[in-house]
Each structure stands twice: as structure tokens, then as C-alpha cells.
Amino acid sequence: MAKETGRKIIAQNKKARHDYLILDTYECGLVLTGTEVKSLRQGRASLVDGFAQLDDAEVWLHNVHIAEYSQGTWTNHSARRKRKLLLHRAEIDKLIGKTKETGFTLVPLALYFKDGRAKVELALAKGKKEYDKRQTLREKQDRREADRVMSAVKRKERA
């Protein structure tokens, strides 16, 4: 069987980019059981309520829903169990220092396979206030409107 290459996205947390100001991102490995991997290969996961937490110099992923494997038996996994994340010691030490500051949290942005291995894109984030969210939406709409006008002008020039 040929080895997988490239990046295959399983689940994304689009709301996290709206609710949080992303300061830094990390690519983490995941410690999974066999049925969890099979379920992920079927694309059955959700990052909606997920977050990461530091316990005894280890990073754990909480509330990420990986559905039970349909052909699994009594060895099937629990859907919302906490999972260990694999990071380098220097990255963990940096995260320990940052998360001790108030307002910072660790949020999963994406769950994907990279060269056949399950990975999580973890973000160091700070929560946005309501007016920050409105400002971001306004900027996005302004950018979209400006692009629309520019493309209309370019179409007129070509015609």
C-alpha cells in the first residue's frame, strides 16, 4: 500500500478565528487509539467546543468530539475523552509561560492528516471583545466591497 503524502483536513474550527485573536500557532501530534484513527479517516470529528490545557508540563486536548467507529466493538473509544498532544519541550515551556498570563488560551484550529499522521493545529489565542468582532466583520466587508469594485473596473477595461 502506498504511503499518504500531503495534508488532508478532517475538521476546522472557523468560529475560533472569529472569537479569538490568534497570536501564535503550533503543529501538534496526537496520541490516539486505533478506532479513533479509523473514525478520523472517515472524517468524523468536531472541534467546536475544544480547548487545550497544560497539566504537569504536558498538553491535553479536551472536548474534541471524535465519533465512535461504526465497525468498532467493545474496544471502541469514548467520543469526548481527553487526548495527549505531542510537542517539543521548548514549545511546552513557552506555552506554560504564556498561558499563565491572564486572557490567553489554547484553541484547536484544525485537525488533519499530514503524511499519514494525525495532527492538530493549536493556537495561542486571546479572547476578543464584542466590539473587536464587529470591527473585524466591518473590515472584511469593506475589503470584499473594494475587491468587487476593482473587478468591475477591470471588466470594463477589458470590454
XYZ file of C-alpha atoms in Angstrom:
159
model
C 0.000 0.000 0.000
C 1.349 3.446 -0.952
C 2.141 5.897 1.821
C -0.041 9.009 2.082
C 1.572 12.358 1.341
C 0.337 15.904 1.741
C -2.228 17.409 4.077
C -5.829 16.146 4.304
C -8.055 18.317 6.509
C -10.588 16.461 8.664
C -12.146 19.286 10.712
C -11.707 23.045 11.131
C -12.765 25.465 13.848
C -13.734 28.534 11.799
C -15.522 30.164 14.733
C -12.252 30.277 16.706
C -10.800 32.806 14.245
C -13.893 34.963 14.796
C -13.950 34.666 18.604
C -10.212 34.871 19.304
C -7.205 36.938 18.297
C -4.686 34.319 17.121
C -1.183 35.149 18.351
C 0.807 32.019 17.530
C 0.139 28.566 16.054
C 1.740 25.183 16.735
C 1.525 21.862 14.919
C 0.988 19.068 17.431
C 0.856 15.320 17.149
C -1.975 13.397 18.819
C -1.919 10.236 20.922
C -4.870 8.222 19.582
C -6.277 4.692 19.769
C -6.897 2.559 16.684
C -10.640 3.180 16.470
C -10.090 6.945 16.772
C -7.767 6.915 13.763
C -10.255 4.872 11.726
C -13.052 7.273 12.653
C -10.877 10.273 11.672
C -10.126 8.651 8.310
C -13.905 8.623 7.746
C -13.885 12.391 8.514
C -15.971 12.169 11.685
C -14.687 14.836 14.089
C -15.708 18.198 15.525
C -13.554 20.903 17.144
C -16.423 23.211 18.184
C -16.015 23.123 21.982
C -12.381 22.027 22.007
C -9.588 23.559 24.061
C -6.148 22.536 25.284
C -4.853 22.638 28.847
C -1.456 22.232 30.482
C -1.175 19.623 33.269
C 2.201 18.675 34.801
C 4.201 20.009 31.829
C 2.026 18.055 29.355
C -0.567 19.443 26.946
C -4.001 17.776 26.841
C -6.805 18.317 24.325
C -10.294 18.444 25.877
C -13.857 18.347 24.440
C -12.870 17.423 20.888
C -15.526 15.066 19.564
C -14.263 12.097 17.542
C -17.295 9.919 16.801
C -17.164 6.242 17.710
C -16.030 3.973 14.881
C -19.065 2.353 13.259
C -17.445 -1.110 12.915
C -15.845 -0.900 16.366
C -16.567 -3.472 19.046
C -16.258 -3.302 22.817
C -12.786 -1.803 22.257
C -14.324 1.391 20.847
C -13.155 4.700 22.313
C -15.165 7.276 24.253
C -16.092 10.187 21.945
C -15.019 13.148 24.130
C -12.090 11.735 26.100
C -9.049 13.921 26.750
C -6.145 13.293 24.403
C -2.461 13.979 24.894
C -0.770 16.376 22.463
C 2.823 15.868 21.375
C 5.030 18.981 21.362
C 8.714 19.716 21.829
C 9.777 20.603 25.380
C 10.795 24.146 24.357
C 7.322 24.742 22.866
C 5.619 23.438 26.016
C 7.792 25.684 28.204
C 6.886 28.695 26.064
C 3.176 27.810 26.315
C 3.404 27.436 30.100
C 4.773 30.975 30.361
C 2.172 32.461 28.015
C -0.913 30.719 29.439
C -0.067 31.879 32.968
C -0.780 35.409 31.741
C -4.448 36.297 32.032
C -6.658 36.134 28.973
C -4.615 33.621 26.970
C -5.997 30.232 25.981
C -5.090 27.305 23.727
C -7.620 26.608 20.968
C -7.508 23.906 18.253
C -7.923 25.432 14.778
C -7.704 22.359 12.541
C -7.466 18.591 12.709
C -5.761 16.929 9.739
C -3.587 14.120 8.455
C -0.074 15.093 7.391
C 1.840 12.341 5.617
C -0.461 9.748 7.213
C -0.175 11.035 10.791
C -2.941 12.830 12.704
C -2.036 16.410 13.629
C -3.744 19.330 15.367
C -3.075 22.986 14.616
C -3.124 24.567 18.076
C -3.336 28.334 18.538
C -2.295 30.543 21.410
C -5.200 32.969 21.442
C -6.700 35.862 23.355
C -10.471 36.337 23.510
C -11.946 39.212 21.501
C -14.423 41.687 22.902
C -17.756 42.180 21.115
C -16.668 45.472 19.529
C -13.484 43.803 18.203
C -15.612 41.158 16.488
C -17.802 43.846 14.882
C -14.705 45.748 13.726
C -13.267 42.602 12.140
C -16.529 41.914 10.297
C -16.693 45.528 9.082
C -13.117 45.348 7.743
C -13.883 42.058 5.986
C -16.989 43.555 4.328
C -15.060 46.670 3.259
C -12.320 44.532 1.732
C -14.883 42.407 -0.126
C -16.666 45.514 -1.434
C -13.390 47.088 -2.618
C -12.457 43.851 -4.428
C -15.870 43.796 -6.092
C -15.446 47.382 -7.354
C -11.918 46.688 -8.602
C -13.000 43.588 -10.528
C -15.892 45.549 -12.099
C -13.466 48.266 -13.241
C -11.110 45.646 -14.711
C -14.004 44.006 -16.586
C -14.978 47.389 -18.112
C -11.379 47.989 -19.218
C -11.228 44.618 -20.980
C -14.539 45.143 -22.793
